XYZ file of C-alpha atoms in Angstrom:
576
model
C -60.203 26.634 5.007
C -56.806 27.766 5.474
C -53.112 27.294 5.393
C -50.673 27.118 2.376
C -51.770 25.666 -0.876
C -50.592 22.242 -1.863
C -47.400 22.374 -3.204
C -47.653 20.968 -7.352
C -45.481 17.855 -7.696
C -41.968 18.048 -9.490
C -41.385 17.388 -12.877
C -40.324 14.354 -13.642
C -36.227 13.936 -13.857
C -35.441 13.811 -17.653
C -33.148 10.497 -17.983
C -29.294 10.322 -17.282
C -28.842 9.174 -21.090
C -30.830 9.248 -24.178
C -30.195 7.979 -27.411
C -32.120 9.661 -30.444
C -32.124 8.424 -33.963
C -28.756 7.600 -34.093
C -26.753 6.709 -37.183
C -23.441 5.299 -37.728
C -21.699 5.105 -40.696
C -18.187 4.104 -41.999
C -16.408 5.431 -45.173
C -14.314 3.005 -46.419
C -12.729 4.928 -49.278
C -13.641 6.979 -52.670
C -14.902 5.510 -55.920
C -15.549 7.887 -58.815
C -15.021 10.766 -56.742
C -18.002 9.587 -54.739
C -17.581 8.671 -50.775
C -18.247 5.130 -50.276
C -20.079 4.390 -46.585
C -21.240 1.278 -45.304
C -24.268 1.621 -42.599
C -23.348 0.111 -38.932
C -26.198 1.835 -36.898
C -29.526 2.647 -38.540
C -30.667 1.993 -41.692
C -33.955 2.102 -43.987
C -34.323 5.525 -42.767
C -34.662 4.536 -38.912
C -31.803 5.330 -36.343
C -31.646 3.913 -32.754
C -33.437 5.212 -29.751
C -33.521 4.504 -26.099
C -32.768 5.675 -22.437
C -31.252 4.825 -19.565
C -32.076 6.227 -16.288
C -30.253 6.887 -13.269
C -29.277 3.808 -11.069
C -30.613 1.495 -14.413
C -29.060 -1.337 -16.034
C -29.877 -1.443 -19.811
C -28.543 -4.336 -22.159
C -27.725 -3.931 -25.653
C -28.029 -8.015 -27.074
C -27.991 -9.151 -30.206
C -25.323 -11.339 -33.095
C -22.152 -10.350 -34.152
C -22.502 -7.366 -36.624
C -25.697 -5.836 -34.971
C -24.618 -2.492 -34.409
C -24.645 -3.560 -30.383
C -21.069 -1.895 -29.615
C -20.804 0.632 -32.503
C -23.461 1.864 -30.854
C -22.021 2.053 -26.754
C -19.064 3.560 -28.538
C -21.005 6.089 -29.864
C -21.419 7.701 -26.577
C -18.123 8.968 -25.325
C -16.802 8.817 -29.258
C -14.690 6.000 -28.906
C -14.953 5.071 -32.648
C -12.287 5.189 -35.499
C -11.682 8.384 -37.832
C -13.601 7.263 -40.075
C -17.021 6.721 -38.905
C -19.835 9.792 -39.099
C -22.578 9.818 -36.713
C -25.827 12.025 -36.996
C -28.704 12.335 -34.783
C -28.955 13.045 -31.029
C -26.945 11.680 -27.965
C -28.212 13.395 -24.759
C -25.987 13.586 -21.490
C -27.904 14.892 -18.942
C -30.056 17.447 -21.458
C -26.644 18.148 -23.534
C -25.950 16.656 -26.827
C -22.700 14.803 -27.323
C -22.362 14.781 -30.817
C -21.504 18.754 -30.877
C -19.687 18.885 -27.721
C -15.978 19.857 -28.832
C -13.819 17.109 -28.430
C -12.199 18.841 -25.112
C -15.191 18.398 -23.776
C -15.311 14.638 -24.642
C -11.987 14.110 -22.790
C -12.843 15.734 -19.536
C -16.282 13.399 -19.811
C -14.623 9.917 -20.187
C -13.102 8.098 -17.299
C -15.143 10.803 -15.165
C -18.496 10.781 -15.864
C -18.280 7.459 -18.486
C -16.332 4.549 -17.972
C -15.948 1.535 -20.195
C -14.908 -1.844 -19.303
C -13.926 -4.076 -22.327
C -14.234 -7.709 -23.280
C -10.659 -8.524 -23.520
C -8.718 -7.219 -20.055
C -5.204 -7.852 -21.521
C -5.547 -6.055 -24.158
C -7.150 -2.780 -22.790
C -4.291 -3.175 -19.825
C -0.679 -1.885 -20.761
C 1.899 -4.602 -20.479
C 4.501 -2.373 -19.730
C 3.219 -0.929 -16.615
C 2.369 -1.433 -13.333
C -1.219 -2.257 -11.770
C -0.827 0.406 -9.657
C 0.404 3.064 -12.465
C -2.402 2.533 -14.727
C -5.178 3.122 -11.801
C -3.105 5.998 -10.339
C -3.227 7.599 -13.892
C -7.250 8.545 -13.985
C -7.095 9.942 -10.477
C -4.253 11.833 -10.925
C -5.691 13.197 -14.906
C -9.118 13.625 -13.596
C -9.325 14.225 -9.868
C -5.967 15.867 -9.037
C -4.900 13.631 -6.839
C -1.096 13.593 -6.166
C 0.558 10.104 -6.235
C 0.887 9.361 -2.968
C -3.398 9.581 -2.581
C -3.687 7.925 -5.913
C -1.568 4.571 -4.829
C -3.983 4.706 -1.493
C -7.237 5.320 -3.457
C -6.034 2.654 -5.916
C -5.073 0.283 -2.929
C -8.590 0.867 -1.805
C -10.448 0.145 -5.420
C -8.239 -3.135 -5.587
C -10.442 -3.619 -2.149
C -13.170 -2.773 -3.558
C -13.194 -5.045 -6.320
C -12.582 -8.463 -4.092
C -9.037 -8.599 -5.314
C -7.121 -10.475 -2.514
C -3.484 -8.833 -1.247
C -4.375 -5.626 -2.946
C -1.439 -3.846 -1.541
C 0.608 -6.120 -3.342
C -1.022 -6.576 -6.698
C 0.021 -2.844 -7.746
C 2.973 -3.627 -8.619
C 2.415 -6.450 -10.196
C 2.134 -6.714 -13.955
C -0.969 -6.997 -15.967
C 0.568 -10.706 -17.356
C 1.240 -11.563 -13.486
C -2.408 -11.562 -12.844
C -5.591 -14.229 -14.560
C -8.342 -13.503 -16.659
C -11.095 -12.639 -13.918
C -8.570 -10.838 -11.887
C -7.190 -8.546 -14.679
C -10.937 -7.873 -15.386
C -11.522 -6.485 -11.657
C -8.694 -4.547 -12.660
C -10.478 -2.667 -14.985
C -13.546 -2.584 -13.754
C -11.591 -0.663 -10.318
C -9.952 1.594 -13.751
C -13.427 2.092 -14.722
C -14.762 3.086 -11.080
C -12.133 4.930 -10.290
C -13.859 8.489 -10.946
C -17.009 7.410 -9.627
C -18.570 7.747 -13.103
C -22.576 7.843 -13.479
C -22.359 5.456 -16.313
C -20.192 2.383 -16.697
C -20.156 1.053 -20.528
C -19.861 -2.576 -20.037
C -19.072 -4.350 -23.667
C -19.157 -8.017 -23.008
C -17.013 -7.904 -20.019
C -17.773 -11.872 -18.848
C -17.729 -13.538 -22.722
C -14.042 -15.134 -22.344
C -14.657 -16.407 -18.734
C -15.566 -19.615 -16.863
C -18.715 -19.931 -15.039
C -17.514 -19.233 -11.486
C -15.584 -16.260 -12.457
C -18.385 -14.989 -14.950
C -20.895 -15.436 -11.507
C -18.015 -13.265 -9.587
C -17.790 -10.246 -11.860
C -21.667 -9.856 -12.374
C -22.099 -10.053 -8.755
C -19.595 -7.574 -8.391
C -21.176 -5.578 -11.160
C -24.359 -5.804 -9.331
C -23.095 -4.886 -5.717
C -21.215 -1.434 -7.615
C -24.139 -0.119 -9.039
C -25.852 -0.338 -6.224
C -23.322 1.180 -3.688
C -22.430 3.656 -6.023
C -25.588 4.283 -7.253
C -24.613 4.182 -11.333
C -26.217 3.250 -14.512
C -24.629 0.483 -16.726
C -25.379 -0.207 -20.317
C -23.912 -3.504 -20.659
C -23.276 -5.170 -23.856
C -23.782 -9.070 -24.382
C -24.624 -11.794 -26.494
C -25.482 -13.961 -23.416
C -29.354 -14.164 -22.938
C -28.490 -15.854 -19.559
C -26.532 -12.846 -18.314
C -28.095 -10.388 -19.456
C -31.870 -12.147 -17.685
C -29.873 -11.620 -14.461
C -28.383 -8.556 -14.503
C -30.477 -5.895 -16.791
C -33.654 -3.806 -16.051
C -34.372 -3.102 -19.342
C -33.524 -4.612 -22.675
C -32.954 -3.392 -25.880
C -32.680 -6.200 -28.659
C -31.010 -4.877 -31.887
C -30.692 -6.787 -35.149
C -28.451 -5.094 -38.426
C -28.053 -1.959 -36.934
C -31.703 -1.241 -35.923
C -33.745 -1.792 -32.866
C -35.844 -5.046 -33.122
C -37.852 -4.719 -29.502
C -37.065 -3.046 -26.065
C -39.024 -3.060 -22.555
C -38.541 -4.320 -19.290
C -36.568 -7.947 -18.784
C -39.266 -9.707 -17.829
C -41.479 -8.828 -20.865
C -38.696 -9.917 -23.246
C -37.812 -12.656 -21.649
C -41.424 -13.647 -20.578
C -43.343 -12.471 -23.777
C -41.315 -11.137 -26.185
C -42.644 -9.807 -29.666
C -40.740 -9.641 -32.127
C -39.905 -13.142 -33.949
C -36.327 -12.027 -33.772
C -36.312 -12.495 -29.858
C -37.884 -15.473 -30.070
C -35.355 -17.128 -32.555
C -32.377 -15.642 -29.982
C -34.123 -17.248 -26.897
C -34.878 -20.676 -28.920
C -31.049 -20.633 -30.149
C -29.631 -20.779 -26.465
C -28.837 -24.312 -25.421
C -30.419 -24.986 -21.955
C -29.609 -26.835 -18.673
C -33.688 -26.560 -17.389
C -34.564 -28.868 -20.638
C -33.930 -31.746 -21.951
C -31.245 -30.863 -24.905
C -33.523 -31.157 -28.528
C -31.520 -33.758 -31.365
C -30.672 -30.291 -32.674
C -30.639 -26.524 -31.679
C -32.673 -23.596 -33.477
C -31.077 -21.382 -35.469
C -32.225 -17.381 -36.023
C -33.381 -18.382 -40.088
C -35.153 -21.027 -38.630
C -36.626 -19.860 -36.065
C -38.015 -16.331 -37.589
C -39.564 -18.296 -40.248
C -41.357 -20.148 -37.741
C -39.768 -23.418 -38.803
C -38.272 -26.176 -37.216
C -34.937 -27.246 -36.791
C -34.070 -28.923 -40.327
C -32.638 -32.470 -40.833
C -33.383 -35.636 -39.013
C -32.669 -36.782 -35.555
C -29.174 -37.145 -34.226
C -28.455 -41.052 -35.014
C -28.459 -43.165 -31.479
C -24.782 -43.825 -30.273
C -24.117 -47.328 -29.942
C -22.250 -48.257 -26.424
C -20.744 -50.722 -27.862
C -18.799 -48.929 -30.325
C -14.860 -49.639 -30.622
C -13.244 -47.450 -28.083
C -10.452 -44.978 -30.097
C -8.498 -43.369 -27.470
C -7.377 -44.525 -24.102
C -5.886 -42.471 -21.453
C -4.442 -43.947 -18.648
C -2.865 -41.805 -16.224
C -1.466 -38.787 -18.194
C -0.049 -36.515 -16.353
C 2.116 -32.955 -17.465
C 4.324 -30.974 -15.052
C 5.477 -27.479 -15.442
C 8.839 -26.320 -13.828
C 8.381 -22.187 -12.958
C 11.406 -20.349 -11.899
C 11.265 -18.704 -8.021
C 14.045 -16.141 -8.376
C 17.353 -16.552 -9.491
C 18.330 -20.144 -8.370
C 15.367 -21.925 -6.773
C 12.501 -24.163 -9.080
C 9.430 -25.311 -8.310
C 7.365 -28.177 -10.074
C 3.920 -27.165 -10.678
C 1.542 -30.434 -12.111
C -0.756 -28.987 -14.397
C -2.874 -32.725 -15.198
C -2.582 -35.047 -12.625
C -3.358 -38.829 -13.522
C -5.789 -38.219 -16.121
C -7.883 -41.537 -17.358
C -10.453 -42.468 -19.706
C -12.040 -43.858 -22.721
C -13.215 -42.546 -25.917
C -15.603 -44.726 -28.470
C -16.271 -43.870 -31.974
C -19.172 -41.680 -32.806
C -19.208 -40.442 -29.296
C -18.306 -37.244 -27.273
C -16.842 -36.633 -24.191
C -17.134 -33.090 -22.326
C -14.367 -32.088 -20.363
C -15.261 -28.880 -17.855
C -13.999 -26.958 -15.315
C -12.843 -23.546 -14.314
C -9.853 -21.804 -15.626
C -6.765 -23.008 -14.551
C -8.116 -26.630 -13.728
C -6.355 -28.252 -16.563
C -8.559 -28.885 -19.692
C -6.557 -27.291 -22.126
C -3.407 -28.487 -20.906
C -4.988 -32.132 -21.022
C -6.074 -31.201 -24.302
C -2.292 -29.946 -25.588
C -1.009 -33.478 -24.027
C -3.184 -35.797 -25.715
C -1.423 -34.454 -28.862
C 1.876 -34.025 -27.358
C 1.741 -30.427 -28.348
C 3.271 -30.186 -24.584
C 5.328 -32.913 -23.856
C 3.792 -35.618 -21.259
C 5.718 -36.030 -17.462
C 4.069 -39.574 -17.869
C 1.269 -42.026 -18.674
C -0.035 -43.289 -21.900
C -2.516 -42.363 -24.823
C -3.451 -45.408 -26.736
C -4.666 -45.013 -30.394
C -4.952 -47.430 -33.190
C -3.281 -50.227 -30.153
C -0.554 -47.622 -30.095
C 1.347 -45.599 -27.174
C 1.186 -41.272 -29.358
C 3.642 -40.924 -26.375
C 6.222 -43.491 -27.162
C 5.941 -42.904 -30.779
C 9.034 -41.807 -32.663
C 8.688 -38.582 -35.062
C 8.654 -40.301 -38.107
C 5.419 -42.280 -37.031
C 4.163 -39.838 -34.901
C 3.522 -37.348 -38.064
C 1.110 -39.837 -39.335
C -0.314 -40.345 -36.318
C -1.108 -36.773 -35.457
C -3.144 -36.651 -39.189
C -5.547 -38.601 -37.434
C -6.138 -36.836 -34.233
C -6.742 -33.041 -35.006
C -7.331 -30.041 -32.972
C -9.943 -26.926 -33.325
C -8.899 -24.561 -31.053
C -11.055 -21.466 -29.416
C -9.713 -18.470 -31.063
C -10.848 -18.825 -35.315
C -8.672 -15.363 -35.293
C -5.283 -16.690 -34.361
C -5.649 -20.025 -35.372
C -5.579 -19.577 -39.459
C -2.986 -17.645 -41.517
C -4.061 -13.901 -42.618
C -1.547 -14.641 -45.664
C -3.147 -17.449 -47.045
C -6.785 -17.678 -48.946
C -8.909 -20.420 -47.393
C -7.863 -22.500 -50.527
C -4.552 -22.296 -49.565
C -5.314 -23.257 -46.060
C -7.102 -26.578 -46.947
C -4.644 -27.650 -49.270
C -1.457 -27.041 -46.985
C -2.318 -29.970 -44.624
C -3.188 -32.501 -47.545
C 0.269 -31.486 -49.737
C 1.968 -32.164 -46.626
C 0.671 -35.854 -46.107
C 0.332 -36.439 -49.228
C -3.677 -37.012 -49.638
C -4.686 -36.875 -53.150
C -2.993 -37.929 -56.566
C -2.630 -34.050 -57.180
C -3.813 -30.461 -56.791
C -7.196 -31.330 -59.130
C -8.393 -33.767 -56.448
C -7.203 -31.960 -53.459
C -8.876 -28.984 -54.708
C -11.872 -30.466 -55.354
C -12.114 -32.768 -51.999
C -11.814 -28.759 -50.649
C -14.208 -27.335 -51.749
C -16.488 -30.254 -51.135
C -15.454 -29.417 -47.707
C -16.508 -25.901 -47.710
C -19.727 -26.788 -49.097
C -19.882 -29.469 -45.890
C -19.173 -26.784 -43.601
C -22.134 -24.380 -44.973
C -19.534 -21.984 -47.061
C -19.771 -21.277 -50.607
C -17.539 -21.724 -53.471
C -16.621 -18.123 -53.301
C -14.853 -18.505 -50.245
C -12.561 -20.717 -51.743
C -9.787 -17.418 -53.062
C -10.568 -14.861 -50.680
C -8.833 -14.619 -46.887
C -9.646 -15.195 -43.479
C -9.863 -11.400 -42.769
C -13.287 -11.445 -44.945
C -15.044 -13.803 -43.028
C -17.057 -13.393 -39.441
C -15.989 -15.622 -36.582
C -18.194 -17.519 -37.257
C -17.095 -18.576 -40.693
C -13.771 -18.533 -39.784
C -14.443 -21.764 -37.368
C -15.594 -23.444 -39.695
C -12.640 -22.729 -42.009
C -10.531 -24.012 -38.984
C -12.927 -27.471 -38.447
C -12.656 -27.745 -42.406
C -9.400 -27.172 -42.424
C -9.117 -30.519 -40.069
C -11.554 -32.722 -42.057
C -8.972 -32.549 -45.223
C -6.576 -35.061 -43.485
C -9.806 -37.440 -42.907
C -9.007 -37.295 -39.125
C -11.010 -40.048 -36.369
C -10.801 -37.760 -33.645
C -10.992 -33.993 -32.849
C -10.166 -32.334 -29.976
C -12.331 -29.054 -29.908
C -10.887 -26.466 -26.837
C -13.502 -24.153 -26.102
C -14.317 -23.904 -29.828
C -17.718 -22.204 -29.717
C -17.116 -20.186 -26.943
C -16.080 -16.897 -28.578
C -19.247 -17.146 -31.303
C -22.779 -15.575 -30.310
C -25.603 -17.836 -29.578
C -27.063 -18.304 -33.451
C -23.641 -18.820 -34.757
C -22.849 -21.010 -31.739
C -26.376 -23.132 -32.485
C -24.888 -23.420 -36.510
C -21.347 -24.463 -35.273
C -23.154 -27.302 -33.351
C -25.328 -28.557 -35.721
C -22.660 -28.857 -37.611
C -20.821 -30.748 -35.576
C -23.231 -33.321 -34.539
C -23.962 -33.639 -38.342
C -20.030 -34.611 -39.546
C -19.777 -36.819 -36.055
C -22.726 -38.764 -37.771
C -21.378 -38.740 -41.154
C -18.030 -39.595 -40.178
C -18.076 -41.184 -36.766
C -15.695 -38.972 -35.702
C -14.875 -38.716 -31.870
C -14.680 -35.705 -30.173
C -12.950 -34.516 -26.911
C -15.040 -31.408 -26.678
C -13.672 -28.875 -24.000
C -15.696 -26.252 -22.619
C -16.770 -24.176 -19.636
C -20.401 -23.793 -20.713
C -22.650 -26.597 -19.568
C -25.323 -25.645 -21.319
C -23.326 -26.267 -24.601
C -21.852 -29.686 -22.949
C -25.018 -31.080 -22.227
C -26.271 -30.586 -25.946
C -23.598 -32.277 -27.568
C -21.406 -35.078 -24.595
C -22.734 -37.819 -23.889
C -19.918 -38.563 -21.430
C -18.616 -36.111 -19.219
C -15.148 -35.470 -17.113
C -15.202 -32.562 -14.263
C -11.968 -31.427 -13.672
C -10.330 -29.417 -10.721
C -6.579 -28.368 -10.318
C -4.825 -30.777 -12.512
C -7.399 -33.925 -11.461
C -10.775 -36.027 -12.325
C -13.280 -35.030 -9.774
C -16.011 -36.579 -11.250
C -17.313 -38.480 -14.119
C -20.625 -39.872 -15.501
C -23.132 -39.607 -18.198
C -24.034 -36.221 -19.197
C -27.264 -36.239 -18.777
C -26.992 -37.971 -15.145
C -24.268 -35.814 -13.756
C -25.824 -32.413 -14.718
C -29.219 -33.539 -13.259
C -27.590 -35.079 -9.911
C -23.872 -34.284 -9.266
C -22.116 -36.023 -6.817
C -19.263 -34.153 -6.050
C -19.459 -29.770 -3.920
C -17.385 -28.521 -6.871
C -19.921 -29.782 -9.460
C -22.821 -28.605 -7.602
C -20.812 -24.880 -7.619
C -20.624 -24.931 -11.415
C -24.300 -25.378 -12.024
C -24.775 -22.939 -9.442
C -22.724 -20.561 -11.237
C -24.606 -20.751 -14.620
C -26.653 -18.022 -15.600
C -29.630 -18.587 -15.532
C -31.824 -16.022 -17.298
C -34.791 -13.856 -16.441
C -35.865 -15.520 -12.985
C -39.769 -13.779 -11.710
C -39.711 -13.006 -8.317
């Protein structure tokens, strides 16, 4: 026989990335003469391992605290001065940790792009659109700036942004949430990098726009032919959009493997207890959710059944017809009324919840502020206790306003770094006068705290020391002291992971059955209104577009834009 002998097959390609036994640590000062660390990534001797291969989309998931984006900023060295990192990040066969730092410049934006959770914060509000995407062409590719506006024109394009031309010179503040996040996700591509770092880029956006930016995410990768390692607490995203996941857990690696084994079988009981925490729109919503204690232990959900609501329960707030205008300036002479809430109407009974959803920009909040008359109304009426809170002079209204409280989303901004949470509990009750002294009101805090699952401890030290987490229910504590009847909660849970989430629930349901308290609960996750309303309002630009039960009008909407929400929601690992 002849002709040429077979040719032996290739090797196989090593992959684009690979993570070896890393550590992270943090030295937070000198005691003794000794270094003091605390352990972010790795610990009990183990570091974190995995790949990622070209054209792959790994997720990092796990709780606040688990090392997740310590360890994705590990990889172009985007972590403070003080953290030390030890074994083996491989780019393509060379290790980052001893390339000279040089050498780490030339590789970010270029090769490795991040895209950030918070747009407005990683975007400068001082410049342009257009500047700050010119800026990594011109650094990195040479470009001179008459290219780098076109190629920046072009990655507007790219990136679904309408009137692209246009939006470079607009301002970062100019723009919304889900636009300022294709921003930087055209920053990101800009280079054509292999690897985009994606650290929870869809957390602080509505279902529609969250839908958007993955399918954008999803279309990229595959025209550009990249590898993401995206970074989420959302089980539901990351079902969709990963190839492989890697679960982590206090800085070490819990389980990894392809999507649909960790979503269809996973191992470890920590997966299981992250899956089980994740309210669902498929099931019918349990009297309470799991949390991750719970559920490794095998155990379920503690404490008895919600209580029934009675329909016939006294009705607390009426609406009827609120509506709030805006006037906006257009140039130097010329305004324009914009009507944020347009004839807004409903009823609210004690011991009961009603959901109030929509995108962003379709009024919630707003309606929310109103209620309360933290914005002033344009007109209509909010009837409490047989009483207009619109009509009501200031005198009245401050006792009033004890009575209806607010939690809002962000447990960060919303309590005073200067103040220990004692301080913060008693503030409110000094003020209206609840208690025969500081004795009682201290105590009726701290019986609070205990209410609210913290311990006495927490009672001298600041918000700074406490997770998000915590620090929510600080906030919904901090409300309780005035011995309020209803609580308006604006996206309150929607910044916490899924088994902090499940705990802030729980709790919830628990002091609305202690208490009766009524809640308007505001939200753009479903999932999270269908555990807890049991009424629901859709709203869309300013207006009521629909309204039923909960659990009738997420089974069988009635209305196109309520179909599109559900559509919207991720929904997890789906097998082909």
């Amino acid at each position: 026989m002849t002709g040429a002998p077979p040719t032996a097959p290739a090797p196989a390609a090593g992959p684009l990335l690979s993570v070896q036994d890393l550590r992270v640590a943090f030295r937070i000062g000198t005691e003794q003469g000794v270094v003091q660390r605390v352990e972010a990534v790795g610990r009990d001797g183990r570091g974190v391992s995995f790949d990622i291969a070209e054209n792959e989309t790994v997720a990092l998931v796990g709780e606040s605290g688990s090392g997740k984006s310590v360890t994705a900023m590990s990889i172009p060295n985007l972590l403070p001065d003080n953290a030390e990192r030890s074994g083996r990040i491989l780019w393509q066969g060379r290790d980052l940790l001893q390339a000279p730092p040089q050498a780490l410049r030339a590789l970010r934006g270029r090769e490795v792009a991040c895209v950030f959770q918070d747009p407005m914060s990683s975007l400068n509000p001082v410049f342009t659109i257009g500047r700050q995407l010119a800026e990594p062409l011109r650094l990195h590719l040479g470009l001179g700036r008459r290219e780098a506006i076109a190629r920046a024109e072009a990655l507007l394009a790219e990136v679904g942004l309408p009137e692209p031309k246009r939006r470079l010179a607009a301002y970062p503040h100019e723009l919304s949430g889900g636009q300022q996040q294709r921003v930087m996700i055209a920053m990101a591509l800009a280079c054509e990098p292999k690897l985009l770092i994606a650290d929870e880029p869809t957390t602080a956006l509505d279902v529609t726009i969250q839908r958007q930016i993955l399918e954008l995410l999803a279309a990229l990768r595959r025209r550009h032919r990249m590898s993401v390692l995206f970074i989420s607490h959302d089980l539901g995203v990351v079902g969709e959009i990963a190839d492989r996941v890697v679960v982590m857990r206090h800085g070490r690696v819990r389980e990894s493997g392809p999507v649909a084994q960790i979503f269809g079988a996973p191992q470890d009981r920590y997966t299981q207890a992250l899956l089980a925490c994740r309210p669902s729109l498929q099931q019918r919503p349990p009297a309470r959710l799991a949390v991750i204690d719970e559920a490794i232990a095998g155990a379920a959900p503690a404490a008895a059944a919600a209580r029934a609501k009675d329909p016939a329960a006294p009705v607390v707030l009426e609406v009827r017809g609120l509506c709030k205008s805006f006037t906006l300036r257009q140039g130097l002479f010329a305004r324009r009324e914009f009507r944020a809430v347009r004839d807004v109407s409903f009823q609210l009974r004690r011991g009961h919840t009603l959901g109030v959803v929509g995108e962003s920009g379709s009024g919630k909040t707003t309606m929310g502020l109103t209620l309360l008359r933290l914005h002033e109304p344009t007109s209509g009426a909010v009837i409490f206790d047989g009483r207009d809170l619109l009509t009501l002079p200031d005198a009245e209204r401050q006792a009033m306003r004890r009575r209806i409280q607010i939690v809002f989303q962000n447990p960060y901004a919303s309590l005073n770094p200067r103040f220990t949470v004692g301080q913060t509990l008693l503030e409110p009750m000094t003020i209206h006068g609840i208690g025969s002294g500081r004795p009682e009101r201290e105590q009726r805090a701290r019986t609070l705290l205990a209410k609210v699952g913290l311990d006495d401890a927490a009672f001298g030290r600041y918000p700074h020391e406490f997770s998000g987490g915590q620090r929510q229910r600080i906030a919904i504590a901090r409300c309780l002291t005035l011995q309020p009847e209803v609580l308006v909660l604006d996206e309150a849970v929607s910044a916490l992971d899924v088994s902090v989430q499940a705990q802030v629930l729980n709790l919830l349901k628990d002091l609305q059955d202690e208490f009766g308290l009524a809640y308007v609960f505001i939200s753009h996750d479903l999932g999270v209104v269908r555990f807890i309303s049991d009424e629901v309002l859709v709203m869309k630009d300013g207006e009521v577009v629909e309204r039923a039960d909960a659990e009738r009008l997420l089974a069988a909407p009635t209305q196109d834009y309520t179909r599109r929400l559900l559509a919207a929601i991720p929904r997890g690992y789906v097998p082909a």
